[in-house]
Amino acid sequence: MGDLIRPHTYVALRLPSGTIKLVQAVPNTTISIGKYGTFQINHILGRPFHFTFEILDKAEQDDQSSLRIVSTVETYAHIGDETSALREPDDQDFVEIGGDGVEYEVMNPEGKVLMRTNREIIDDSRSQKLTMTDIETLKREETGSGKALIAKILESHSALDQKTSFGLEKYTLRKAKKYLRRFTVLPVDVPLLLEWILNEKEPSKVMEIREEILALIGSWSNVHYSGLQPLSSVDDLPGACEGRWLVVDETGGLLVAAMAERMGILSPPQEDQIRNDQTRTTDNPHPVDENLVATTTRTAAGSLHTQNTTILSDANTITLIHANAQPNLALLTYFDFDPTSPNLSHPLHAHLRSLSWLQLLSPHEDSSYTEPDVVPDEVIQMMKGGKKSNYYRKRRRWEKAKSAIDQSRAGGFDGLTIASVMDPVAILHHTILLLRGGAQVVVYSPNIEPLAELADYYSTARRTAFQTDPPSSNDFPNEDFPLNPTLLLNPAIYTARCRNWQVLPGRTHPLMTGPGGAEGYVFTATRVLPAEGKVEARGSYKRRKLVDISCASPASQTLSERAKNDEENALVPT
């Protein structure tokens, strides 16, 4: 995405309460962040990410509120030495606090309190003298960033002196999260987008997939950058080392975004972003890049018609299979890629291909695979501009669809990654043969039952039974062998869950609350090519010489005799 905030890109705002808000940086617009206030988006354009801004009330001569950059020292001022934050001991209550930050209530034999805790403190709402009406009035009169309001709330608390240092710090931090008018600008990446969906939106739309599970999928799928050109130079291995992955994604494009991020094609280069910022307008949100190459289309009369388009890459590509007329890639819009109106300079435009199940299994039944009528060149010259553009647009759409379908049906993919509510058995039945030898197969499911059934179909017992008594072609697949168990090896099921911990001196423990939802499991296996014909082990070996050890005592044998006997008993091939 780059290091600076660019116009028309999506950015994330982390509020003091910890929530995340995703906004599009459209110039000359006002962004509202709820109770924290509003600000002009132009104030943060061109600035680096990870800066913390403070909203100031607008002056009388200004129409909009201004922002102030909060320094790092001020942002983390509450994080300091633990001993300096603790309350100094008082001679009246004989408080003695250890250096580890733990506070207990301990009494000596004379009955004096040595260490104090908040065990006896009763949390009463009457301790706060300010009512909600008074707080709302102070909020309307507040002209700063909320610091004065927080100070007045602390002054009005009658039991503030009874709190321990840790309790006072928690109370102050809670009020700061509620009333401090600050926000931090963060770049939108896949982990942050997933955090926003799980906490602020509907996790069911991404199949309740967590960040650690998404990383596990990418690791087992062996997704990586594979270059921009095919590297295959061996005739026996066509299409090898090209970095082509087959994906079945029903998470709204989250799985595609995670794989594209590993492949280096999720965001356009920074120089392209700068060029788009200079040329982008409201009527033309996605201008044509200068690096686009000119391709030619030959008409029926033999003339060449030049069209500006991009070259579809044959390496480092993602092929998406979907069940609808158009793929659901709505989450890719947060990375400046709109599938309905793609940015031609975006890497995904040349490296992402999609086709439906109908196009993969029965392409001739799909209308997009049928070539449009070829119009003679004389007729094309007589067409109006709109009709001529529509004709060439249909031709380009057909060429792109036909190329994606033909290359997908040819196979040779380096991996298959599935995150779908469909039956994985039905998906693998039609896609397993499209993988090359050594390709990784990864299937995600919120529940373990579908993956356990899939692992059983590729188990060693079924593979042995299949090889011993293979079913006929007319009887396959059947109930015992819905899939060919010899095509995948080493099936396994994994899961991962990271639990958040509170790490403080003397108060380190896992958090008691956390997000629920499905556990999530990942099935992995390796695609293999079964050997054709009968496999035999050949070789001639000497028969092992049997020695009666009862007749010869080991103590009566010399070292040379023992070595000679061991050499004769060894199995030596001829």
Coordinates of C-alpha atoms in Angstrom, one line a residue:
M1 CA 0.0 0.0 0.0
G2 CA 2.9 2.4 0.6
D3 CA 4.0 4.5 3.5
L4 CA 1.8 7.5 2.9
I5 CA -2.0 8.0 3.0
R6 CA -3.1 8.3 -0.6
P7 CA -6.4 9.7 -1.9
H8 CA -9.2 7.3 -2.7
T9 CA -7.6 4.4 -0.7
Y10 CA -9.1 2.7 2.3
V11 CA -7.5 3.4 5.7
A12 CA -8.3 2.1 9.2
L13 CA -8.9 4.3 12.2
R14 CA -8.2 2.8 15.6
L15 CA -10.2 4.6 18.2
P16 CA -9.3 5.0 21.9
S17 CA -11.9 2.4 22.8
G18 CA -10.0 -0.2 20.7
T19 CA -12.6 -0.4 17.9
I20 CA -11.6 -0.1 14.2
K21 CA -13.3 2.0 11.6
L22 CA -12.6 1.6 7.9
V23 CA -13.0 4.7 5.8
Q24 CA -12.2 5.7 2.2
A25 CA -9.9 8.7 1.9
V26 CA -11.9 10.7 -0.6
P27 CA -10.6 14.2 -0.8
N28 CA -12.7 17.1 0.4
T29 CA -14.9 15.0 2.6
T30 CA -15.7 14.9 6.3
I31 CA -15.2 11.8 8.4
S32 CA -17.3 11.1 11.4
I33 CA -16.1 8.8 14.2
G34 CA -19.1 8.9 16.4
K35 CA -18.9 10.5 19.9
Y36 CA -15.2 11.3 19.3
G37 CA -16.1 14.0 16.7
T38 CA -15.5 14.7 13.0
F39 CA -12.5 15.9 11.0
Q40 CA -11.6 16.8 7.4
I41 CA -9.9 14.0 5.5
N42 CA -7.6 16.4 3.8
H43 CA -5.8 16.9 7.1
I44 CA -4.3 13.4 7.0
L45 CA -3.7 13.0 3.2
G46 CA 0.0 12.6 2.4
R47 CA 1.0 11.9 6.0
P48 CA 2.6 8.7 7.1
F49 CA 0.6 5.8 8.6
H50 CA 0.7 4.9 12.3
F51 CA 0.4 8.6 13.4
T52 CA -1.9 9.4 16.3
F53 CA -4.1 12.5 15.8
E54 CA -6.1 14.5 18.3
I55 CA -9.3 16.2 17.3
L56 CA -9.5 19.9 18.4
D57 CA -12.6 21.9 18.4
K58 CA -12.9 24.3 15.5
A59 CA -12.1 27.9 16.1
E60 CA -14.6 30.7 15.4
Q61 CA -12.9 31.6 12.1
D62 CA -12.7 27.9 10.9
D63 CA -15.5 25.8 9.4
Q64 CA -14.0 22.5 10.4
S65 CA -12.2 21.2 13.5
S66 CA -8.4 20.8 13.3
L67 CA -6.1 18.0 14.1
R68 CA -3.0 17.8 16.3
I69 CA -0.3 15.1 15.9
V70 CA 0.3 13.4 19.2
S71 CA 3.9 12.6 19.9
T72 CA 5.1 9.2 20.8
V73 CA 6.2 10.3 24.2
E74 CA 2.7 11.7 25.0
T75 CA 0.9 8.6 23.5
Y76 CA 2.8 6.2 25.8
A77 CA 3.1 8.5 28.8
H78 CA 1.0 6.2 30.9
I79 CA 3.4 3.3 30.3
G80 CA 6.4 3.8 32.6
D81 CA 8.2 2.2 35.4
E82 CA 6.0 0.1 37.5
T83 CA 7.6 1.3 40.7
S84 CA 7.2 5.0 39.8
A85 CA 3.4 4.5 39.2
L86 CA 2.9 2.9 42.6
R87 CA 1.6 5.0 45.5
E88 CA 4.3 6.2 47.9
P89 CA 4.0 4.6 51.4
D90 CA 2.1 6.5 54.0
D91 CA 3.1 6.5 57.6
Q92 CA -0.5 6.5 58.8
D93 CA -1.5 3.2 57.2
F94 CA 2.0 1.6 57.1
V95 CA 1.7 0.6 53.5
E96 CA 4.7 -1.2 52.1
I97 CA 4.6 -2.2 48.4
G98 CA 7.0 -4.6 46.9
G99 CA 8.9 -3.9 43.8
D100 CA 7.1 -6.6 41.8
G101 CA 3.9 -4.5 41.7
V102 CA 1.8 -7.1 43.7
E103 CA -0.3 -5.6 46.5
Y104 CA -1.6 -7.7 49.4
E105 CA -3.2 -7.1 52.7
V106 CA -0.8 -8.5 55.3
M107 CA -0.7 -7.6 59.0
N108 CA 2.1 -8.0 61.5
P109 CA 1.7 -9.5 65.0
E110 CA 1.0 -6.0 66.4
G111 CA -2.0 -5.7 64.0
K112 CA -0.5 -3.1 61.7
V113 CA -1.3 -3.2 58.0
L114 CA 1.8 -3.8 56.0
M115 CA 0.3 -4.2 52.6
R116 CA -3.0 -3.0 51.3
T117 CA -5.4 -4.2 48.7
N118 CA -8.8 -3.1 47.3
R119 CA -10.6 -6.2 48.6
E120 CA -12.6 -4.2 51.2
I121 CA -13.5 -1.3 48.8
I122 CA -17.1 -1.3 47.7
D123 CA -17.8 -0.1 44.2
D124 CA -20.6 2.4 44.7
S125 CA -22.0 4.7 42.0
R126 CA -22.5 7.4 44.6
S127 CA -18.7 7.8 44.8
Q128 CA -18.9 9.8 41.6
K129 CA -20.4 13.2 42.4
L130 CA -20.9 14.1 38.7
T131 CA -24.1 12.9 37.1
M132 CA -24.5 12.0 33.5
T133 CA -26.2 15.4 32.9
D134 CA -23.2 17.2 34.4
I135 CA -20.8 15.2 32.2
E136 CA -22.8 15.9 29.1
T137 CA -22.8 19.6 29.9
L138 CA -19.0 19.5 30.4
K139 CA -18.6 17.7 27.1
R140 CA -20.4 20.5 25.3
E141 CA -18.4 23.2 27.1
E142 CA -15.1 21.3 26.5
T143 CA -12.9 23.0 23.9
G144 CA -9.9 20.7 24.1
S145 CA -9.3 17.0 23.4
G146 CA -11.1 15.6 26.5
K147 CA -8.2 15.9 29.0
A148 CA -9.9 18.5 31.1
L149 CA -13.1 16.5 31.3
I150 CA -11.2 13.4 32.5
A151 CA -9.4 15.5 35.1
K152 CA -12.7 16.8 36.4
I153 CA -14.2 13.3 36.6
L154 CA -11.2 12.1 38.6
E155 CA -11.5 15.1 41.0
S156 CA -15.2 14.4 41.6
H157 CA -14.6 10.8 42.7
S158 CA -14.8 10.7 46.5
A159 CA -13.2 7.3 46.9
L160 CA -10.2 7.9 44.6
D161 CA -7.8 7.9 47.5
Q162 CA -8.9 4.4 48.5
K163 CA -7.9 2.9 45.2
T164 CA -4.6 1.1 44.7
S165 CA -2.2 2.2 42.1
F166 CA -3.3 -0.5 39.8
G167 CA -7.0 0.3 40.3
L168 CA -6.3 4.0 39.8
E169 CA -4.5 3.2 36.6
K170 CA -7.3 1.1 35.3
Y171 CA -9.9 3.7 36.2
T172 CA -8.0 6.5 34.5
L173 CA -7.4 4.3 31.4
R174 CA -11.1 3.5 31.2
K175 CA -12.1 7.1 31.2
A176 CA -9.5 8.0 28.6
K177 CA -10.9 5.3 26.3
K178 CA -14.3 6.8 26.7
Y179 CA -13.6 10.6 26.5
L180 CA -10.2 11.1 24.8
R181 CA -10.7 12.4 21.3
R182 CA -7.9 10.6 19.5
F183 CA -7.5 8.1 16.6
T184 CA -4.6 6.3 14.9
V185 CA -4.4 5.9 11.2
L186 CA -3.3 2.3 10.1
P187 CA -2.9 0.8 6.7
V188 CA -5.5 -1.9 5.7
D189 CA -3.9 -5.3 5.4
V190 CA -5.4 -8.8 5.6
P191 CA -4.9 -9.3 9.4
L192 CA -6.4 -5.9 10.2
L193 CA -9.3 -6.5 7.8
L194 CA -10.0 -9.8 9.4
E195 CA -9.9 -8.3 12.9
W196 CA -12.4 -5.7 11.8
I197 CA -14.8 -8.3 10.3
L198 CA -14.6 -10.6 13.4
N199 CA -15.2 -7.8 15.9
E200 CA -17.3 -5.2 14.1
K201 CA -19.1 -7.1 11.3
E202 CA -20.5 -10.6 10.7
P203 CA -17.9 -13.4 11.2
S204 CA -20.2 -15.9 9.4
K205 CA -19.5 -14.1 6.1
V206 CA -15.9 -15.3 6.2
M207 CA -16.8 -18.7 7.7
E208 CA -15.5 -17.5 11.1
I209 CA -11.9 -18.0 10.0
R210 CA -9.3 -16.6 12.4
E211 CA -6.0 -15.0 11.7
E212 CA -3.9 -18.0 12.9
I213 CA -6.0 -20.4 10.8
L214 CA -5.6 -18.1 7.8
A215 CA -1.8 -18.1 8.3
L216 CA -1.9 -21.9 8.7
I217 CA -3.7 -22.2 5.3
G218 CA -1.2 -20.0 3.6
S219 CA 1.7 -22.0 5.1
W220 CA 0.5 -25.4 4.2
S221 CA -0.6 -24.2 0.7
N222 CA 3.0 -23.1 0.1
V223 CA 1.8 -19.9 -1.4
H224 CA 4.7 -17.6 -2.4
Y225 CA 6.0 -15.2 -5.0
S226 CA 6.9 -17.2 -8.1
G227 CA 8.1 -14.5 -10.5
L228 CA 6.3 -12.9 -13.4
Q229 CA 7.3 -15.2 -16.1
P230 CA 7.0 -19.0 -16.4
L231 CA 10.2 -20.8 -15.4
S232 CA 9.5 -24.2 -17.0
S233 CA 12.3 -25.3 -19.4
V234 CA 12.0 -29.0 -19.1
D235 CA 10.0 -30.7 -21.7
D236 CA 8.9 -33.5 -19.4
L237 CA 7.4 -31.0 -16.9
P238 CA 5.3 -28.5 -18.8
G239 CA 4.0 -25.7 -16.6
A240 CA 6.2 -26.6 -13.7
C241 CA 7.4 -23.9 -11.3
E242 CA 5.0 -21.3 -12.7
G243 CA 3.2 -20.6 -9.4
R244 CA -0.4 -21.2 -10.4
W245 CA -2.9 -21.9 -7.6
L246 CA -6.5 -23.1 -7.8
V247 CA -8.8 -21.6 -5.3
V248 CA -12.4 -22.2 -4.2
D249 CA -13.3 -19.2 -2.0
E250 CA -16.6 -18.5 -0.4
T251 CA -15.3 -15.9 2.2
G252 CA -16.0 -12.9 0.1
G253 CA -12.5 -12.7 -1.3
L254 CA -10.6 -12.9 2.1
L255 CA -8.8 -16.1 1.1
V256 CA -7.9 -14.7 -2.3
A257 CA -6.6 -11.5 -0.6
A258 CA -4.5 -13.5 1.9
M259 CA -2.9 -15.5 -1.0
A260 CA -2.4 -12.5 -3.1
E261 CA -0.6 -10.8 -0.2
R262 CA 1.9 -13.7 0.0
M263 CA 2.3 -13.6 -3.8
G264 CA 3.1 -9.9 -3.9
I265 CA 0.1 -9.0 -6.1
L266 CA -2.4 -7.6 -3.6
S267 CA -1.4 -3.9 -3.9
P268 CA -0.2 -1.9 -6.9
P269 CA 3.3 -0.5 -6.8
Q270 CA 3.8 2.8 -5.1
E271 CA 4.7 4.6 -8.3
D272 CA 1.4 3.4 -9.9
Q273 CA -0.5 4.8 -6.9
I274 CA 1.2 8.2 -7.2
R275 CA 0.4 8.3 -10.9
N276 CA -3.3 7.3 -10.3
D277 CA -3.6 9.9 -7.6
Q278 CA -2.5 12.6 -10.1
T279 CA -4.9 11.4 -12.9
R280 CA -7.9 10.0 -11.1
T281 CA -11.1 12.0 -11.4
T282 CA -14.7 11.4 -10.4
D283 CA -15.8 10.4 -13.9
N284 CA -12.8 8.2 -14.4
P285 CA -11.9 6.6 -11.1
H286 CA -9.6 3.9 -12.7
P287 CA -7.5 5.5 -15.5
V288 CA -5.6 3.5 -18.0
D289 CA -2.0 3.0 -17.0
E290 CA 0.8 4.2 -19.3
N291 CA 2.4 0.7 -19.1
L292 CA -0.5 -0.9 -20.8
V293 CA 0.5 -2.7 -24.0
A294 CA -1.3 -2.5 -27.3
T295 CA -2.8 -5.8 -28.5
T296 CA -4.4 -6.4 -31.9
T297 CA -7.5 -8.2 -32.9
R298 CA -7.8 -9.4 -36.5
T299 CA -11.2 -8.9 -38.1
A300 CA -12.8 -11.0 -40.8
A301 CA -11.4 -8.9 -43.6
G302 CA -7.8 -9.3 -42.3
S303 CA -7.4 -5.7 -40.9
L304 CA -6.0 -5.2 -37.4
H305 CA -7.9 -3.3 -34.7
T306 CA -5.7 -2.0 -31.9
Q307 CA -7.1 -2.1 -28.3
N308 CA -5.4 -1.0 -25.1
T309 CA -5.4 -3.9 -22.6
T310 CA -3.1 -5.7 -20.3
I311 CA -1.3 -8.9 -20.9
L312 CA -2.6 -11.8 -18.8
S313 CA 0.2 -13.4 -16.9
D314 CA 0.9 -17.1 -17.1
A315 CA 2.9 -17.2 -13.8
N316 CA 2.2 -16.2 -10.2
T317 CA -1.6 -16.5 -10.8
I318 CA -4.7 -17.3 -8.9
T319 CA -7.6 -19.1 -10.6
L320 CA -10.9 -18.8 -8.7
I321 CA -13.7 -21.2 -9.1
H322 CA -17.2 -19.9 -8.1
A323 CA -20.7 -21.1 -8.2
N324 CA -22.5 -17.9 -9.3
A325 CA -22.6 -15.8 -12.5
Q326 CA -20.0 -13.5 -11.0
P327 CA -17.4 -14.2 -8.2
N328 CA -18.0 -12.7 -4.8
L329 CA -14.8 -10.7 -4.2
A330 CA -16.3 -7.8 -2.3
L331 CA -13.5 -7.6 0.3
L332 CA -11.0 -6.8 -2.5
T333 CA -12.4 -3.3 -2.8
Y334 CA -10.5 -2.4 0.4
F335 CA -7.3 -3.1 -1.5
D336 CA -8.2 -0.7 -4.5
F337 CA -9.5 -3.5 -6.7
D338 CA -13.1 -3.6 -7.8
P339 CA -14.0 -6.8 -9.7
T340 CA -16.9 -5.1 -11.5
S341 CA -14.7 -2.2 -12.7
P342 CA -11.1 -3.3 -12.3
N343 CA -8.2 -1.0 -12.2
L344 CA -6.1 -2.0 -15.2
S345 CA -2.8 -1.1 -13.4
H346 CA -3.6 -3.3 -10.4
P347 CA -1.6 -6.6 -10.4
L348 CA -4.7 -8.6 -9.7
H349 CA -6.1 -7.6 -13.1
A350 CA -3.4 -9.6 -14.8
H351 CA -2.9 -12.3 -12.2
L352 CA -6.4 -13.2 -11.0
R353 CA -8.7 -15.3 -13.2
S354 CA -12.2 -16.6 -12.4
L355 CA -14.5 -19.2 -13.9
S356 CA -17.7 -20.9 -12.8
W357 CA -18.2 -24.6 -12.2
L358 CA -20.3 -24.7 -15.4
Q359 CA -17.4 -23.3 -17.4
L360 CA -15.0 -25.8 -15.8
L361 CA -17.1 -28.9 -16.2
S362 CA -19.2 -28.2 -19.3
P363 CA -17.7 -25.1 -21.1
H364 CA -19.7 -25.6 -24.3
E365 CA -23.0 -25.1 -22.3
D366 CA -21.9 -21.7 -21.2
S367 CA -22.7 -18.7 -23.4
S368 CA -19.4 -16.9 -22.6
Y369 CA -17.4 -19.8 -24.2
T370 CA -19.2 -19.4 -27.5
E371 CA -17.4 -17.1 -29.9
P372 CA -19.3 -14.0 -31.0
D373 CA -20.2 -13.5 -34.6
V374 CA -17.3 -12.2 -36.7
V375 CA -18.4 -9.0 -38.4
P376 CA -16.6 -8.1 -41.7
D377 CA -14.3 -5.1 -41.7
E378 CA -16.5 -3.1 -44.1
V379 CA -19.4 -3.4 -41.7
I380 CA -17.3 -2.4 -38.7
Q381 CA -16.1 0.8 -40.5
M382 CA -19.8 1.8 -41.0
M383 CA -20.7 1.2 -37.3
K384 CA -21.1 4.0 -34.9
G385 CA -18.7 4.6 -32.1
G386 CA -20.8 3.0 -29.3
K387 CA -21.7 -0.1 -31.4
K388 CA -18.1 -0.6 -32.5
S389 CA -16.8 -0.4 -29.0
N390 CA -19.5 -2.8 -27.8
Y391 CA -18.4 -5.3 -30.5
Y392 CA -14.7 -5.2 -29.5
R393 CA -15.7 -5.4 -25.9
K394 CA -17.5 -8.6 -26.5
R395 CA -14.6 -10.0 -28.4
R396 CA -12.2 -9.2 -25.6
R397 CA -14.5 -10.7 -23.0
W398 CA -14.8 -13.9 -25.0
E399 CA -11.0 -14.1 -25.5
K400 CA -10.3 -13.7 -21.8
A401 CA -13.0 -16.2 -20.8
K402 CA -11.8 -18.8 -23.3
S403 CA -8.2 -18.4 -22.2
A404 CA -9.0 -18.8 -18.6
I405 CA -11.2 -21.9 -19.2
D406 CA -8.7 -23.6 -21.5
Q407 CA -5.8 -23.1 -19.2
S408 CA -7.7 -24.2 -16.2
R409 CA -8.9 -27.4 -17.9
A410 CA -5.4 -28.1 -19.0
G411 CA -4.3 -28.4 -15.3
G412 CA -0.8 -28.2 -14.0
F413 CA -1.7 -26.2 -10.9
D414 CA 0.8 -26.0 -8.0
G415 CA -1.8 -26.1 -5.3
L416 CA -5.5 -26.3 -4.4
T417 CA -7.0 -24.2 -1.5
I418 CA -10.6 -24.6 -0.5
A419 CA -12.7 -22.5 1.9
S420 CA -16.3 -23.4 1.0
V421 CA -19.5 -24.6 2.5
M422 CA -19.8 -27.2 -0.4
D423 CA -19.0 -30.8 0.2
P424 CA -15.2 -31.1 -0.1
V425 CA -15.6 -34.6 -1.6
A426 CA -17.6 -33.2 -4.5
I427 CA -15.0 -30.4 -5.0
L428 CA -12.0 -32.7 -5.0
H429 CA -13.7 -35.2 -7.4
H430 CA -13.6 -32.5 -10.1
T431 CA -10.4 -30.6 -9.2
I432 CA -7.9 -33.2 -8.0
L433 CA -6.8 -34.2 -11.5
L434 CA -6.0 -30.6 -12.3
L435 CA -3.0 -30.6 -9.9
R436 CA 0.5 -31.6 -10.8
G437 CA 2.6 -34.0 -8.8
G438 CA 3.7 -32.6 -5.5
A439 CA 1.0 -30.0 -5.3
Q440 CA -0.5 -29.2 -1.9
V441 CA -4.2 -29.6 -1.1
V442 CA -5.6 -27.5 1.7
V443 CA -9.3 -27.6 2.8
Y444 CA -10.7 -25.3 5.5
S445 CA -13.9 -26.1 7.4
P446 CA -15.4 -24.5 10.5
N447 CA -16.2 -28.0 11.8
I448 CA -14.1 -31.1 11.9
E449 CA -16.7 -33.7 10.7
P450 CA -16.4 -33.0 6.9
L451 CA -12.6 -33.1 7.1
A452 CA -12.5 -36.3 9.2
E453 CA -14.6 -38.0 6.5
L454 CA -12.3 -36.7 3.8
A455 CA -9.2 -37.9 5.7
D456 CA -10.8 -41.4 5.9
Y457 CA -11.3 -41.5 2.2
Y458 CA -7.6 -41.1 1.7
S459 CA -6.5 -43.3 4.6
T460 CA -3.9 -46.1 4.2
A461 CA -6.6 -48.8 4.7
R462 CA -8.7 -47.6 1.8
R463 CA -5.7 -47.1 -0.4
T464 CA -4.5 -50.7 0.3
A465 CA -8.0 -52.0 -0.4
F466 CA -8.2 -50.0 -3.6
Q467 CA -4.9 -51.2 -4.9
T468 CA -5.6 -54.8 -3.9
D469 CA -9.0 -55.0 -5.6
P470 CA -9.5 -51.9 -7.8
P471 CA -13.1 -51.3 -8.9
S472 CA -14.0 -51.2 -12.5
S473 CA -14.4 -47.9 -14.4
N474 CA -18.2 -48.5 -14.5
D475 CA -18.3 -49.0 -10.7
F476 CA -16.2 -46.0 -9.7
P477 CA -16.9 -43.8 -7.8
N478 CA -19.0 -45.9 -5.4
E479 CA -20.0 -45.9 -1.7
D480 CA -16.7 -47.4 -0.6
F481 CA -14.5 -45.4 -2.9
P482 CA -16.1 -42.0 -3.6
L483 CA -12.6 -40.7 -4.4
N484 CA -9.4 -42.3 -5.7
P485 CA -7.3 -42.8 -2.5
T486 CA -4.1 -43.2 -4.4
L487 CA -4.0 -39.6 -5.6
L488 CA -3.3 -38.0 -2.2
L489 CA -0.7 -39.0 0.4
N490 CA -0.2 -38.0 4.0
P491 CA -3.6 -36.6 4.9
A492 CA -3.7 -34.7 8.2
I493 CA -6.0 -32.3 10.1
Y494 CA -4.7 -29.3 12.0
T495 CA -6.1 -26.5 14.1
A496 CA -4.6 -23.5 15.8
R497 CA -5.9 -20.9 18.3
C498 CA -3.9 -18.0 19.9
R499 CA -5.1 -16.8 23.2
N500 CA -4.5 -13.3 24.4
W501 CA -2.7 -12.8 27.7
Q502 CA -2.4 -9.8 30.1
V503 CA 1.3 -9.3 30.7
L504 CA 2.0 -7.1 33.7
P505 CA 4.4 -7.4 36.6
G506 CA 2.8 -9.8 39.1
R507 CA -0.5 -9.9 37.1
T508 CA 0.3 -12.1 34.1
H509 CA -2.6 -14.4 33.2
P510 CA -4.7 -15.3 30.1
L511 CA -7.7 -13.1 29.4
M512 CA -10.9 -14.5 30.8
T513 CA -13.1 -13.4 27.9
G514 CA -12.5 -13.8 24.2
P515 CA -14.4 -14.2 20.9
G516 CA -16.4 -17.4 20.5
G517 CA -17.4 -19.0 17.2
A518 CA -16.3 -22.1 15.4
E519 CA -12.9 -23.7 16.2
G520 CA -11.9 -24.1 12.5
Y521 CA -9.9 -27.0 11.1
V522 CA -7.5 -27.4 8.1
F523 CA -7.1 -30.6 6.1
T524 CA -3.8 -31.0 4.2
A525 CA -2.5 -33.6 1.8
T526 CA 0.0 -33.9 -1.1
R527 CA -0.9 -34.7 -4.6
V528 CA 1.0 -37.7 -6.0
L529 CA 1.1 -39.5 -9.4
P530 CA 0.5 -43.2 -9.0
A531 CA 3.0 -45.4 -10.8
E532 CA 1.7 -47.1 -13.9
G533 CA 2.1 -50.8 -14.3
K534 CA 3.3 -53.4 -11.8
V535 CA 6.1 -52.3 -9.4
E536 CA 8.6 -55.0 -8.4
A537 CA 11.7 -55.0 -6.3
R538 CA 14.6 -56.8 -8.0
G539 CA 18.0 -57.9 -6.7
S540 CA 20.0 -61.0 -5.8
Y541 CA 21.1 -61.4 -2.2
K542 CA 23.1 -64.1 -0.3
R543 CA 21.2 -66.3 2.0
R544 CA 21.9 -65.5 5.6
K545 CA 24.0 -68.1 7.4
L546 CA 22.5 -69.5 10.5
V547 CA 24.8 -70.0 13.4
D548 CA 24.0 -72.2 16.4
I549 CA 24.9 -69.9 19.2
S550 CA 24.3 -72.6 21.8
C551 CA 27.5 -74.5 20.7
A552 CA 29.9 -71.6 20.8
S553 CA 30.4 -69.6 23.9
P554 CA 31.0 -65.9 23.2
A555 CA 33.8 -65.9 25.8
S556 CA 35.7 -68.6 23.9
Q557 CA 35.7 -66.6 20.7
T558 CA 38.4 -64.1 19.9
L559 CA 37.6 -60.7 18.5
S560 CA 38.8 -61.7 15.0
E561 CA 36.5 -64.7 15.0
R562 CA 33.5 -62.6 16.1
A563 CA 34.1 -60.1 13.3
K564 CA 34.4 -62.9 10.8
N565 CA 31.1 -64.4 11.9
D566 CA 29.4 -61.0 11.8
E567 CA 30.6 -60.4 8.3
E568 CA 29.3 -63.8 7.1
N569 CA 25.9 -63.3 8.7
A570 CA 25.5 -59.9 7.0
L571 CA 23.1 -59.5 4.1
V572 CA 25.4 -58.4 1.2
P573 CA 23.9 -57.9 -2.3
T574 CA 25.7 -59.2 -5.3

